[in-house]
Amino acid sequence: NRPRGRHRAPATMLDEEFADIPSIPQEDGDAPVVRIKYVPEFEAAMSKFRGLLQLDERSERALRLTEHVIDLNAANYTAWVYRRKCLDALDSRDLWQKELEWCGDVIENNQKNYQVWFHRRRCVERLGAAGEAELAFVAECLADEPKNYHAWGYRQWLLRIAGLWDEELAYTARCIREDPFNNSAWNQRFFVLQETGRLRDAGAVQGEMDFAMAHAAGDPFNQSPWSYFLGLVAVHPSGAEALDKAVKMVEPVADQHANCPQAHGTLAELLVKTGDVDALRR
Amino acid sequence: DDLDVEAHVHYFLGCLHGHLPAAFASLDSTRMTLVYFAVSGLDLIGALDRADRHAVVEWVYAQQVAPEGAQGLGGFRGGPAAGLELAEDGATPASPLDGPHLAMTYAALATLAILGDGLRRVEREAVLAGVRALQLPDGSFQGHADGEADVRFVFCAAAISALLGDSGRWHGLNRDAAVGRLVACVTYEGGFGMAPGQEAHGGTTYCALAALALLDALDALPCRAAAVRWCAGRQVGGFQGRANKEEDTCYSWWVGASLAILGEKRLILRAPTAAFTCACQYHKGGLSKYVGEPPDPLHSYFAICGLSLVGHEAVRDVEPTLGISARAWRAHTRTLLQLQADVALPPGARCAWLSPPSLRADTASALEVARWLRLALGSSISRLCVDSTALLTACAMAALAGAAGLIARGSRAAGAQPGS
């Protein structure tokens, strides 16, 4: 675990600075259910947090307090919403910049947390920071966790608003080279083709089909290139002609690998589309 | 494929009425989902009566947001974590930051339905207004104010509407926008992603298909066969959530239920599903995501739901679109009819009642359906908009059960033509 709060000393609820904020115990009723055995530090922080909410104070010390709360429970979505209210009220570009950096620390320790990734989008929007540096940040996250669903979603969001499409096909090709079984990378490639309009170009689509078949032939038990291939056939600008060509591309690989369900499943799908019942039966 | 039912009953009761360890602090804002997992889990393995029903119902209602302090927008919160100091009269003050959350509202209503609560204390119109307020122009829903929006919450909105008997009236959502958004999330693989362009994923695919079914819009699916193929392809022993990822017990529910909704439950292979799930049991109770991991409430619950889909003897039937037992849903539809009878409708308004999406063709249910039909037809609602297919099915079953007389009497009482 990285040290918390890169730019600020960690807060504790005993700090003088929070002394006048009331501590409000949790109202869980007379016969609560699904009780959690909170550690004392957690209870103290949450009690101060409730006090802060009661005051509705939008200040820098509120930022320090909520940072501590998030450190104890990054899924506390109320704390994240409250932070954004504070930042909006304080209206300081410098604070938003620090926020973006701190956000990166939280992501490192909570790669699969919904709130922090959403918060990062808000920071980037406020700062107008959708650019190369952000793409590089996501690439770093994906280097650690190549299939992180949140990271890929964030990357897609970023690409759309930044419009930085030029290098993305090459990026996906690198990811696929590193791990041909990374289905997220294949999905990203399809996404780029879609968003940039390349799917309307028969030559480009054919090139992608060749790319997919090369991988499928290399390891036919990898589902990803087959799904990608079928996806391309379904939207191929040349329609039926492309379908026949696709069958001819798949048949040899299927013939070579009699026990491969991915290859034969793909062939069956294509034959269903062509309506060639005899071939399907075979 | 032996399921150690007693151990899991013990596990769920422990979650509900014991103390979860400190590590569960990460679920402090979403405790309502833990209530739902435990209560529905107990229901599915036949031990619902061992829970303290009163304590659960009281705690659930204590999380309902008071609409007066929230601009008329109601719903349920995940827990009292962000609650303010109680007033002298014991009332919970409203705070814009202690607001409702769609997933918690769904979990709360599902829990109440399972426990047979009459929903009398639910601020129905405020809850629906709260749901509607969270829909964005693109049709998606946020889970809470100033939160992320994705397919999970479209499901929650649709399920909340169904549980409150608002299907057809749709006060809680813009149906066309929601359907449009869902369809936009289909990927080239055939499954659904969290947002348009994102990778097909088991959890999102379930949320999208269940939502489409609840919105009566399954025919909006561009290619049903592709969705079936994607789901079926996720079974690699147990089920994976995405192509080329590891098996995880919860996907036996997310993907399995998706197949059920698509009418292809038979494609779920029983033996490998049961083998993988049962291997993930912890001897002291609970199930984990995969072998060798500690158990957690979410995986314990969804693993059991997955076993229900393959007809495991120890597990009751689940209603795939709503994530509650078929028994609970049938009983709840009676509750909804009672509620609707009490709701004052403007003149000429249509009131839709939701037919149980899956009617079992056996005598006991047919009699239940016949009794329920009589209640519907004899109620004070002057015009009913019904799902005609379900109505025909129900009548046929009732006739088979020799209960046709009930229907005829009920229809005449409501001024309807029995023959029509």
XYZ file of C-alpha atoms in Angstrom:
702
model
C 0.000 0.000 0.000
C 1.295 3.387 -1.015
C 1.453 6.046 1.702
C -1.798 7.917 1.935
C -2.273 11.539 0.970
C 0.741 12.341 -1.125
C 0.382 16.057 -0.549
C -1.130 16.162 2.892
C -0.247 14.672 6.246
C -2.737 11.954 7.189
C -5.599 13.253 9.320
C -6.770 11.660 12.515
C -10.000 12.487 14.237
C -8.123 13.568 17.334
C -6.591 16.461 15.445
C -7.227 19.907 16.950
C -8.486 21.064 13.610
C -11.620 18.911 13.853
C -12.349 19.538 17.543
C -15.421 21.730 17.003
C -17.086 19.312 14.590
C -19.705 17.295 16.538
C -19.321 13.520 16.720
C -22.654 11.948 15.801
C -23.006 8.227 16.557
C -24.721 6.048 13.969
C -28.466 5.633 14.434
C -28.933 1.956 13.683
C -32.237 1.418 15.488
C -33.176 -0.874 18.367
C -32.676 -4.179 16.579
C -30.260 -3.596 13.714
C -29.450 -6.286 11.187
C -26.306 -6.904 9.126
C -24.248 -5.188 11.807
C -20.587 -4.615 11.088
C -17.929 -4.834 13.801
C -16.317 -1.471 13.039
C -12.832 -0.792 14.401
C -12.696 2.277 16.730
C -10.827 4.386 14.143
C -13.605 3.770 11.614
C -16.361 4.659 14.080
C -14.568 7.844 15.099
C -14.065 8.937 11.500
C -17.670 8.217 10.513
C -19.017 10.027 13.577
C -17.023 13.142 12.650
C -18.131 12.715 9.032
C -21.784 12.760 10.084
C -21.032 15.890 12.106
C -19.473 17.488 9.050
C -22.548 16.634 6.951
C -24.749 18.223 9.583
C -22.694 21.438 9.400
C -22.600 21.179 5.600
C -19.223 22.900 5.712
C -17.444 23.128 2.346
C -13.842 23.763 3.283
C -10.304 22.459 3.016
C -10.552 20.723 6.356
C -13.659 18.994 4.991
C -11.405 17.715 2.213
C -8.929 16.376 4.752
C -11.660 14.688 6.758
C -13.308 13.043 3.732
C -9.912 11.912 2.497
C -9.523 9.987 5.738
C -13.051 8.556 5.433
C -12.346 7.421 1.862
C -9.091 5.888 2.968
C -11.067 3.771 5.434
C -13.846 2.965 2.943
C -13.356 3.957 -0.681
C -16.898 2.794 -1.503
C -18.498 5.467 0.671
C -20.169 7.251 -2.225
C -21.564 10.004 0.049
C -18.015 11.050 0.895
C -17.117 11.322 -2.796
C -20.242 13.382 -3.585
C -19.476 15.655 -0.630
C -15.875 16.160 -1.801
C -17.116 17.354 -5.178
C -19.442 19.803 -3.459
C -16.492 21.162 -1.451
C -14.285 21.445 -4.515
C -17.024 23.224 -6.461
C -17.542 25.664 -3.577
C -13.814 26.334 -3.120
C -13.505 26.723 -6.888
C -9.733 26.438 -7.072
C -7.996 25.006 -10.123
C -5.020 24.180 -7.949
C -7.208 22.093 -5.636
C -8.733 20.217 -8.587
C -5.233 19.504 -9.869
C -4.162 18.105 -6.494
C -7.406 16.123 -6.494
C -6.526 14.504 -9.814
C -3.152 13.426 -8.458
C -4.615 12.084 -5.214
C -7.223 10.255 -7.264
C -4.405 8.390 -8.972
C -3.155 7.173 -5.580
C -6.608 5.971 -4.599
C -7.001 4.147 -7.913
C -3.703 2.387 -7.352
C -5.033 0.928 -4.102
C -8.616 0.432 -5.312
C -8.394 -0.535 -8.983
C -11.961 -1.854 -9.163
C -13.805 0.826 -7.252
C -16.619 2.555 -9.193
C -16.587 5.830 -7.252
C -12.951 6.743 -7.767
C -13.033 6.220 -11.529
C -16.181 8.359 -11.794
C -14.537 11.002 -9.627
C -11.548 11.064 -11.950
C -13.868 11.849 -14.881
C -15.207 14.836 -12.959
C -11.648 16.058 -12.219
C -10.661 15.724 -15.867
C -13.804 17.583 -16.962
C -13.181 20.451 -14.510
C -9.558 20.771 -15.607
C -10.087 20.147 -19.311
C -7.369 17.543 -18.900
C -8.560 14.925 -21.409
C -5.360 14.317 -23.333
C -2.201 12.311 -23.791
C -1.255 12.402 -20.120
C -4.562 10.813 -19.139
C -4.234 8.143 -21.829
C -0.806 7.374 -20.426
C -2.264 7.117 -16.924
C -4.846 4.542 -18.028
C -2.203 2.659 -19.982
C -0.191 2.374 -16.759
C -3.210 0.997 -14.902
C -3.839 -1.485 -17.697
C -0.217 -2.563 -17.657
C -0.845 -3.746 -14.065
C -4.318 -5.145 -14.710
C -4.778 -5.672 -18.459
C -8.453 -6.637 -18.171
C -9.613 -4.014 -15.668
C -13.151 -3.248 -16.831
C -13.229 0.195 -15.174
C -9.955 1.201 -16.778
C -11.071 0.192 -20.264
C -14.390 2.015 -19.768
C -12.549 5.117 -18.657
C -10.215 4.853 -21.646
C -13.172 4.696 -24.050
C -14.736 7.746 -22.390
C -11.436 9.593 -22.658
C -10.899 8.736 -26.320
C -14.330 10.019 -27.226
C -13.869 13.410 -25.617
C -10.175 13.833 -26.444
C -10.541 12.498 -29.984
C -7.065 10.940 -29.811
C -7.747 8.021 -32.118
C -4.532 7.947 -34.159
C -2.477 5.689 -31.922
C -5.244 3.533 -30.498
C -5.240 0.725 -33.073
C -1.518 0.363 -32.531
C -2.108 0.311 -28.779
C -4.649 -2.483 -29.067
C -2.291 -4.395 -31.359
C 0.401 -4.189 -28.655
C -2.030 -5.413 -26.003
C -3.106 -8.300 -28.221
C 0.489 -9.195 -28.984
C 1.242 -9.302 -25.250
C -1.778 -11.477 -24.557
C -3.875 -12.705 -27.498
C -6.403 -13.970 -24.939
C -7.101 -10.457 -23.657
C -10.676 -10.118 -24.860
C -10.832 -6.503 -23.604
C -8.124 -5.543 -26.072
C -10.014 -7.158 -28.956
C -13.165 -5.325 -27.857
C -11.229 -2.061 -27.785
C -10.030 -2.646 -31.333
C -13.601 -3.150 -32.545
C -14.588 -0.001 -30.642
C -11.951 2.042 -32.479
C -13.060 0.723 -35.884
C -16.627 1.630 -35.016
C -15.966 5.104 -33.649
C -13.597 6.127 -36.454
C -15.927 4.889 -39.211
C -13.438 2.351 -40.520
C -16.121 -0.312 -40.525
C -17.586 1.406 -43.583
C -14.358 0.705 -45.511
C -14.472 -2.788 -47.050
C -10.691 -2.910 -47.399
C -10.113 -2.024 -43.755
C -12.647 -4.602 -42.601
C -11.038 -7.271 -44.785
C -7.660 -6.387 -43.298
C -9.072 -6.819 -39.818
C -10.542 -10.187 -40.770
C -7.103 -11.290 -41.974
C -5.611 -10.075 -38.682
C -8.194 -12.048 -36.705
C -7.712 -15.228 -38.764
C -3.974 -15.086 -38.306
C -4.492 -15.199 -34.547
C -7.247 -17.814 -34.785
C -5.036 -20.055 -36.903
C -2.215 -19.538 -34.395
C -4.309 -20.711 -31.452
C -7.764 -21.815 -32.541
C -8.891 -22.397 -28.934
C -8.804 -18.651 -28.281
C -12.407 -17.408 -28.504
C -11.486 -13.726 -28.920
C -10.341 -13.615 -32.560
C -13.279 -15.796 -33.628
C -15.849 -13.479 -31.991
C -14.067 -10.496 -33.504
C -14.108 -12.163 -36.931
C -17.858 -12.885 -36.722
C -18.494 -9.348 -35.562
C -16.739 -7.995 -38.644
C -18.597 -10.304 -41.020
C -21.886 -9.111 -39.551
C -21.145 -5.484 -40.507
C -19.047 -6.028 -43.632
C -19.958 -3.434 -46.288
C -19.823 -6.120 -48.993
C -22.530 -8.205 -47.342
C -23.130 -11.668 -48.840
C -19.938 -11.684 -50.889
C -17.937 -11.211 -47.709
C -19.846 -14.048 -46.100
C -18.761 -16.569 -48.745
C -15.181 -15.391 -48.471
C -15.373 -15.728 -44.694
C -16.498 -19.353 -44.950
C -13.515 -20.110 -47.199
C -11.180 -18.487 -44.656
C -12.517 -20.483 -41.727
C -12.944 -23.915 -43.335
C -9.250 -24.859 -43.530
C -8.653 -24.013 -39.887
C -11.720 -25.962 -38.810
C -10.646 -28.936 -40.948
C -7.207 -28.899 -39.348
C -8.612 -28.860 -35.808
C -11.418 -31.396 -35.639
C -11.779 -31.049 -31.861
C -11.903 -27.286 -31.669
C -15.364 -25.990 -30.671
C -14.404 -22.344 -31.276
C -13.454 -23.008 -34.909
C -16.409 -25.241 -35.658
C -18.824 -22.988 -33.797
C -17.692 -20.086 -35.957
C -18.054 -22.104 -39.137
C -21.526 -23.226 -38.086
C -22.552 -19.609 -37.437
C -21.376 -18.594 -40.899
C -23.116 -21.518 -42.588
C -26.354 -20.685 -40.783
C -26.100 -17.206 -42.304
C -25.440 -18.574 -45.804
C -28.326 -21.013 -45.460
C -26.162 -23.879 -46.722
C -27.908 -26.641 -44.808
C -25.881 -29.451 -46.393
C -22.581 -27.916 -45.427
C -23.962 -27.239 -41.952
C -24.939 -30.877 -41.610
C -21.474 -31.978 -42.671
C -23.195 -31.913 -6.171
C -24.145 -31.976 -2.502
C -25.167 -28.673 -0.993
C -24.572 -28.329 2.761
C -27.834 -26.471 3.311
C -27.618 -26.207 7.104
C -24.150 -24.674 6.939
C -25.371 -22.017 4.510
C -28.471 -21.308 6.594
C -26.091 -20.722 9.494
C -23.972 -18.458 7.288
C -26.879 -16.291 6.129
C -28.336 -16.054 9.637
C -24.892 -14.990 10.841
C -24.756 -12.220 8.228
C -28.230 -11.065 9.147
C -28.289 -11.314 12.937
C -24.633 -11.572 13.938
C -21.708 -9.227 13.458
C -19.824 -9.104 10.201
C -16.058 -8.717 10.658
C -14.345 -5.315 10.403
C -13.256 -5.938 6.816
C -16.917 -5.532 5.832
C -16.595 -1.814 6.518
C -16.139 -1.515 2.744
C -19.820 -2.511 2.474
C -20.964 -0.017 5.102
C -22.723 2.188 2.525
C -24.464 -0.764 0.887
C -25.683 -2.842 3.836
C -29.136 -3.131 2.288
C -27.704 -5.463 -0.359
C -26.383 -7.702 2.431
C -29.907 -7.873 3.864
C -31.252 -8.896 0.453
C -28.573 -11.573 -0.091
C -29.226 -13.116 3.317
C -33.030 -12.980 3.239
C -33.391 -14.153 -0.348
C -30.707 -16.776 0.237
C -32.592 -18.154 3.231
C -35.812 -18.149 1.220
C -34.237 -20.163 -1.593
C -32.952 -22.874 0.735
C -36.218 -23.101 2.654
C -35.169 -21.365 5.876
C -36.862 -17.995 5.656
C -38.840 -18.636 8.831
C -35.592 -18.758 10.818
C -34.914 -15.066 10.206
C -36.284 -12.423 12.574
C -38.819 -11.043 10.112
C -39.877 -8.133 12.301
C -36.335 -6.900 12.907
C -35.517 -7.032 9.203
C -38.687 -5.213 8.124
C -38.199 -2.474 10.723
C -34.575 -1.925 9.750
C -35.461 -1.822 6.048
C -38.177 0.768 6.568
C -35.836 2.826 8.758
C -33.748 3.352 5.606
C -36.605 4.853 3.627
C -35.890 8.471 2.768
C -38.605 10.870 3.898
C -39.827 12.587 0.718
C -40.805 15.870 2.415
C -37.187 16.740 3.067
C -36.075 15.474 -0.318
C -38.196 17.483 -2.778
C -40.684 14.661 -3.031
C -38.054 12.209 -4.239
C -38.166 9.012 -2.245
C -36.390 5.684 -2.128
C -34.186 3.756 0.280
C -30.611 4.299 1.397
C -28.028 1.589 1.913
C -27.848 2.148 5.646
C -27.720 4.870 8.310
C -24.039 5.696 7.733
C -24.694 9.227 6.465
C -27.683 9.869 8.725
C -27.816 12.968 10.892
C -28.655 13.360 14.560
C -32.225 12.340 15.316
C -34.652 15.076 16.220
C -36.116 15.187 19.751
C -39.219 13.362 18.566
C -37.036 10.570 17.170
C -37.547 11.533 13.552
C -34.716 11.092 11.097
C -33.943 14.484 9.581
C -33.692 14.491 5.836
C -30.432 15.544 4.275
C -29.666 15.887 0.600
C -26.547 13.840 1.214
C -28.418 11.036 2.968
C -30.367 10.316 -0.169
C -31.747 7.191 -1.822
C -29.793 4.802 -4.025
C -31.486 2.787 -6.782
C -29.756 -0.494 -5.988
C -30.670 -0.114 -2.313
C -34.282 0.686 -3.191
C -34.405 -2.459 -5.320
C -32.825 -4.536 -2.542
C -35.245 -3.096 0.018
C -38.372 -3.753 -2.046
C -37.203 -7.232 -3.005
C -36.583 -8.005 0.678
C -40.009 -6.706 1.686
C -41.647 -8.724 -1.090
C -39.869 -11.896 0.037
C -41.022 -11.321 3.601
C -44.593 -10.804 2.420
C -44.762 -7.218 3.602
C -47.813 -5.368 2.282
C -45.722 -2.305 1.277
C -48.161 -0.113 3.198
C -45.351 2.054 4.518
C -43.680 2.509 1.149
C -44.133 6.004 -0.245
C -44.916 4.562 -3.645
C -45.287 7.736 -5.699
C -42.269 9.366 -4.061
C -40.124 6.302 -4.715
C -41.138 6.295 -8.373
C -40.460 10.036 -8.617
C -37.044 9.395 -7.081
C -36.324 6.760 -9.714
C -37.422 9.014 -12.560
C -35.253 11.856 -11.301
C -32.176 9.679 -11.768
C -32.731 8.984 -15.476
C -30.455 10.855 -17.869
C -31.384 12.140 -21.335
C -29.541 9.231 -22.961
C -31.898 6.805 -21.188
C -29.399 5.482 -18.627
C -29.811 5.869 -14.880
C -27.492 7.063 -12.149
C -27.534 5.026 -8.947
C -27.694 8.163 -6.838
C -27.508 11.902 -7.396
C -24.102 12.877 -8.829
C -23.063 9.295 -9.379
C -22.031 7.096 -12.273
C -24.705 5.968 -14.738
C -24.746 2.535 -16.327
C -26.865 -0.489 -17.233
C -27.017 -1.810 -13.646
C -29.305 1.007 -12.661
C -31.591 0.652 -15.683
C -32.285 -2.817 -14.310
C -32.872 -1.427 -10.825
C -35.339 1.137 -12.197
C -37.261 -1.525 -14.122
C -37.268 -3.934 -11.178
C -38.434 -1.242 -8.759
C -41.273 -0.437 -11.144
C -42.279 -4.102 -11.295
C -42.095 -4.550 -7.519
C -44.320 -1.496 -7.045
C -46.789 -2.654 -9.695
C -45.965 0.270 -11.941
C -45.164 -1.750 -15.052
C -47.338 -0.397 -17.835
C -47.951 2.927 -16.148
C -44.212 3.677 -16.098
C -44.219 6.662 -13.770
C -40.700 5.791 -12.696
C -39.019 5.886 -16.073
C -39.111 6.877 -19.716
C -39.489 3.429 -21.228
C -38.475 4.230 -24.803
C -35.315 6.004 -23.684
C -34.403 3.143 -21.358
C -34.951 0.513 -24.052
C -32.948 2.562 -26.547
C -30.060 2.808 -24.121
C -30.047 -0.934 -23.441
C -30.064 -1.852 -27.111
C -27.153 0.558 -27.685
C -25.078 -1.537 -25.280
C -25.128 -4.739 -27.365
C -21.611 -5.600 -28.554
C -20.273 -7.473 -31.552
C -19.947 -10.528 -29.290
C -23.703 -10.611 -28.669
C -23.682 -9.753 -24.982
C -24.079 -6.322 -23.339
C -21.482 -3.895 -21.990
C -21.825 -1.312 -19.253
C -22.022 1.537 -21.791
C -22.060 1.571 -25.616
C -18.735 0.202 -26.859
C -17.760 -1.547 -23.632
C -16.940 -5.248 -23.509
C -19.751 -7.803 -23.198
C -19.978 -8.792 -19.530
C -22.112 -11.324 -17.648
C -23.422 -8.977 -14.971
C -24.399 -6.265 -17.420
C -25.911 -8.778 -19.824
C -28.190 -9.986 -17.042
C -29.147 -6.442 -16.074
C -29.917 -5.541 -19.688
C -31.929 -8.676 -20.506
C -33.850 -8.649 -17.236
C -34.618 -4.960 -17.770
C -35.774 -5.572 -21.344
C -38.017 -8.393 -20.136
C -39.478 -6.253 -17.345
C -39.986 -3.365 -19.790
C -41.765 -5.842 -22.087
C -39.199 -5.070 -24.783
C -37.295 -8.295 -25.412
C -38.273 -8.066 -29.061
C -36.164 -4.893 -29.281
C -33.120 -7.139 -29.059
C -31.413 -6.902 -32.470
C -30.183 -10.494 -32.477
C -31.517 -12.940 -29.923
C -29.448 -15.800 -31.346
C -26.228 -13.847 -30.815
C -27.171 -13.176 -27.193
C -27.941 -16.868 -26.656
C -24.678 -17.863 -28.293
C -22.665 -15.439 -26.146
C -24.286 -16.642 -22.935
C -23.906 -20.319 -23.786
C -20.263 -19.725 -24.692
C -19.554 -18.461 -21.162
C -19.972 -21.910 -19.648
C -16.502 -23.369 -19.440
C -17.269 -25.738 -16.567
C -18.628 -23.126 -14.261
C -19.418 -19.796 -15.921
C -17.041 -16.961 -16.777
C -18.149 -13.345 -16.903
C -16.281 -12.469 -20.094
C -14.546 -14.461 -22.799
C -11.206 -15.869 -21.676
C -11.674 -14.984 -18.015
C -11.832 -17.294 -15.001
C -14.983 -19.076 -13.857
C -16.734 -17.445 -10.932
C -19.806 -18.807 -9.156
C -21.876 -15.621 -9.397
C -21.893 -15.876 -13.191
C -23.857 -19.121 -12.964
C -26.639 -16.725 -11.964
C -25.933 -13.679 -14.142
C -25.360 -15.685 -17.302
C -27.644 -18.592 -16.390
C -30.576 -16.292 -15.665
C -29.857 -14.489 -18.939
C -30.330 -17.800 -20.744
C -33.533 -18.410 -18.796
C -34.861 -14.989 -19.797
C -34.019 -15.769 -23.422
C -36.021 -18.972 -23.072
C -32.943 -21.213 -23.280
C -32.538 -22.442 -19.717
C -31.952 -25.940 -21.076
C -28.588 -24.790 -22.436
C -27.222 -24.496 -18.877
C -25.329 -27.724 -18.299
C -26.250 -28.994 -14.871
C -23.367 -31.276 -13.961
C -20.446 -28.870 -14.455
C -22.391 -25.957 -12.918
C -23.236 -27.931 -9.801
C -19.766 -29.437 -9.572
C -18.011 -26.069 -9.715
C -20.434 -24.331 -7.368
C -20.430 -27.104 -4.787
C -16.637 -27.178 -4.841
C -16.745 -23.532 -3.754
C -18.556 -24.278 -0.514
C -16.845 -23.390 2.755
C -17.289 -26.065 5.415
C -18.459 -23.515 7.990
C -20.991 -22.099 5.527
C -21.114 -19.751 2.581
C -19.704 -20.028 -0.929
C -16.841 -18.230 -2.628
C -16.245 -16.915 -6.133
C -13.819 -19.742 -6.900
C -12.223 -22.693 -5.173
C -9.864 -21.791 -2.357
C -11.213 -18.293 -1.728
C -13.091 -17.329 1.451
C -16.883 -17.028 1.160
C -18.766 -13.740 0.922
C -22.486 -12.953 1.004
C -22.759 -11.926 -2.652
C -21.200 -15.080 -4.049
C -22.961 -17.271 -1.495
C -26.287 -15.920 -2.680
C -25.718 -15.918 -6.431
C -24.085 -19.337 -6.394
C -27.266 -20.697 -4.826
C -29.374 -18.830 -7.388
C -27.331 -20.528 -10.101
C -28.096 -23.924 -8.586
C -31.772 -23.052 -8.678
C -31.574 -22.590 -12.447
C -30.265 -26.116 -12.930
C -33.000 -27.558 -10.765
C -30.918 -28.502 -7.747
C -33.237 -30.305 -5.288
C -32.194 -28.256 -2.287
C -33.004 -24.890 -3.897
C -36.385 -23.305 -4.687
C -37.268 -21.770 -8.060
C -36.189 -18.187 -8.711
C -38.002 -15.662 -10.874
C -35.170 -14.792 -13.292
C -36.197 -11.215 -14.082
C -36.453 -10.117 -10.462
C -34.068 -12.173 -8.365
C -36.633 -13.321 -5.822
C -38.151 -16.773 -5.406
C -41.031 -17.682 -7.690
C -43.105 -18.249 -4.553
C -42.346 -14.723 -3.283
C -43.199 -13.157 -6.621
C -46.527 -14.988 -6.880
C -47.468 -13.885 -3.368
C -46.291 -10.363 -4.088
C -48.543 -9.984 -7.115
C -51.495 -10.408 -4.733
C -50.043 -7.606 -2.637
C -49.811 -5.433 -5.728
C -53.442 -5.989 -6.582
C -54.395 -4.925 -3.073
C -52.232 -1.829 -3.414
C -53.699 -0.929 -6.764
C -57.194 -1.316 -5.460
C -56.350 1.384 -2.940
C -54.639 3.741 -5.328
C -56.968 6.497 -6.499
C -56.803 6.562 -10.261
C -57.811 9.552 -12.345
C -60.850 8.889 -14.534
C -60.057 6.868 -17.621
C -56.679 5.793 -16.302
C -55.377 2.371 -17.145
C -53.888 0.325 -14.394
C -51.670 -2.487 -15.432
C -51.148 -5.514 -13.328
C -48.127 -7.508 -13.948
C -48.587 -11.157 -14.713
C -46.091 -13.509 -13.147
C -43.502 -13.911 -15.885
C -43.211 -17.607 -15.268
C -46.307 -19.581 -14.443
C -45.696 -23.157 -13.497
C -48.088 -25.586 -15.115
C -49.196 -27.574 -12.113
C -52.483 -27.766 -10.313
C -51.476 -26.030 -7.111
C -50.330 -22.890 -8.920
C -53.323 -22.950 -11.222
C -55.684 -22.754 -8.244
C -53.617 -19.951 -6.770
C -53.753 -18.144 -10.089
C -57.490 -18.631 -10.347
C -58.021 -17.172 -6.881
C -55.797 -14.305 -7.747
C -57.580 -13.704 -11.036
C -60.849 -13.524 -9.179
C -59.357 -10.904 -6.905
C -58.156 -8.942 -9.931
C -61.409 -9.093 -11.821
C -63.480 -8.373 -8.739
C -61.377 -5.405 -7.610
C -62.500 -1.829 -7.628
C -60.372 -0.937 -10.622
C -62.765 -0.254 -13.448
C -60.497 -1.041 -16.350
C -57.658 -3.488 -16.373
C -54.909 -3.688 -18.873
C -53.628 -7.210 -18.830
C -51.021 -9.224 -20.565
C -53.345 -11.232 -22.775
C -51.016 -14.169 -23.199
C -50.632 -14.548 -19.472
C -54.344 -14.141 -18.973
C -55.108 -16.911 -21.448
C -52.506 -19.145 -19.870
C -53.867 -18.473 -16.417
C -57.443 -19.155 -17.516
C -56.415 -22.364 -19.215
C -54.624 -23.547 -16.129
C -57.488 -22.565 -13.890
C -59.871 -24.434 -16.168
C -57.656 -27.499 -15.954
C -57.788 -27.231 -12.205
C -61.562 -27.152 -12.343
C -61.634 -23.580 -11.145
C -63.264 -22.110 -14.221
C -66.356 -21.184 -12.195
C -64.305 -18.731 -10.151
C -63.269 -16.886 -13.281
C -66.752 -16.681 -14.713
C -68.165 -15.293 -11.477
C -65.324 -12.824 -11.119
C -65.640 -11.594 -14.685
C -69.357 -10.962 -14.391
C -68.789 -9.064 -11.152
C -66.400 -6.729 -12.950
C -68.720 -6.278 -15.930
C -66.350 -8.030 -18.285
C -67.531 -10.589 -20.819
C -66.239 -14.022 -19.750
C -66.194 -15.140 -23.338
C -64.069 -12.254 -24.589
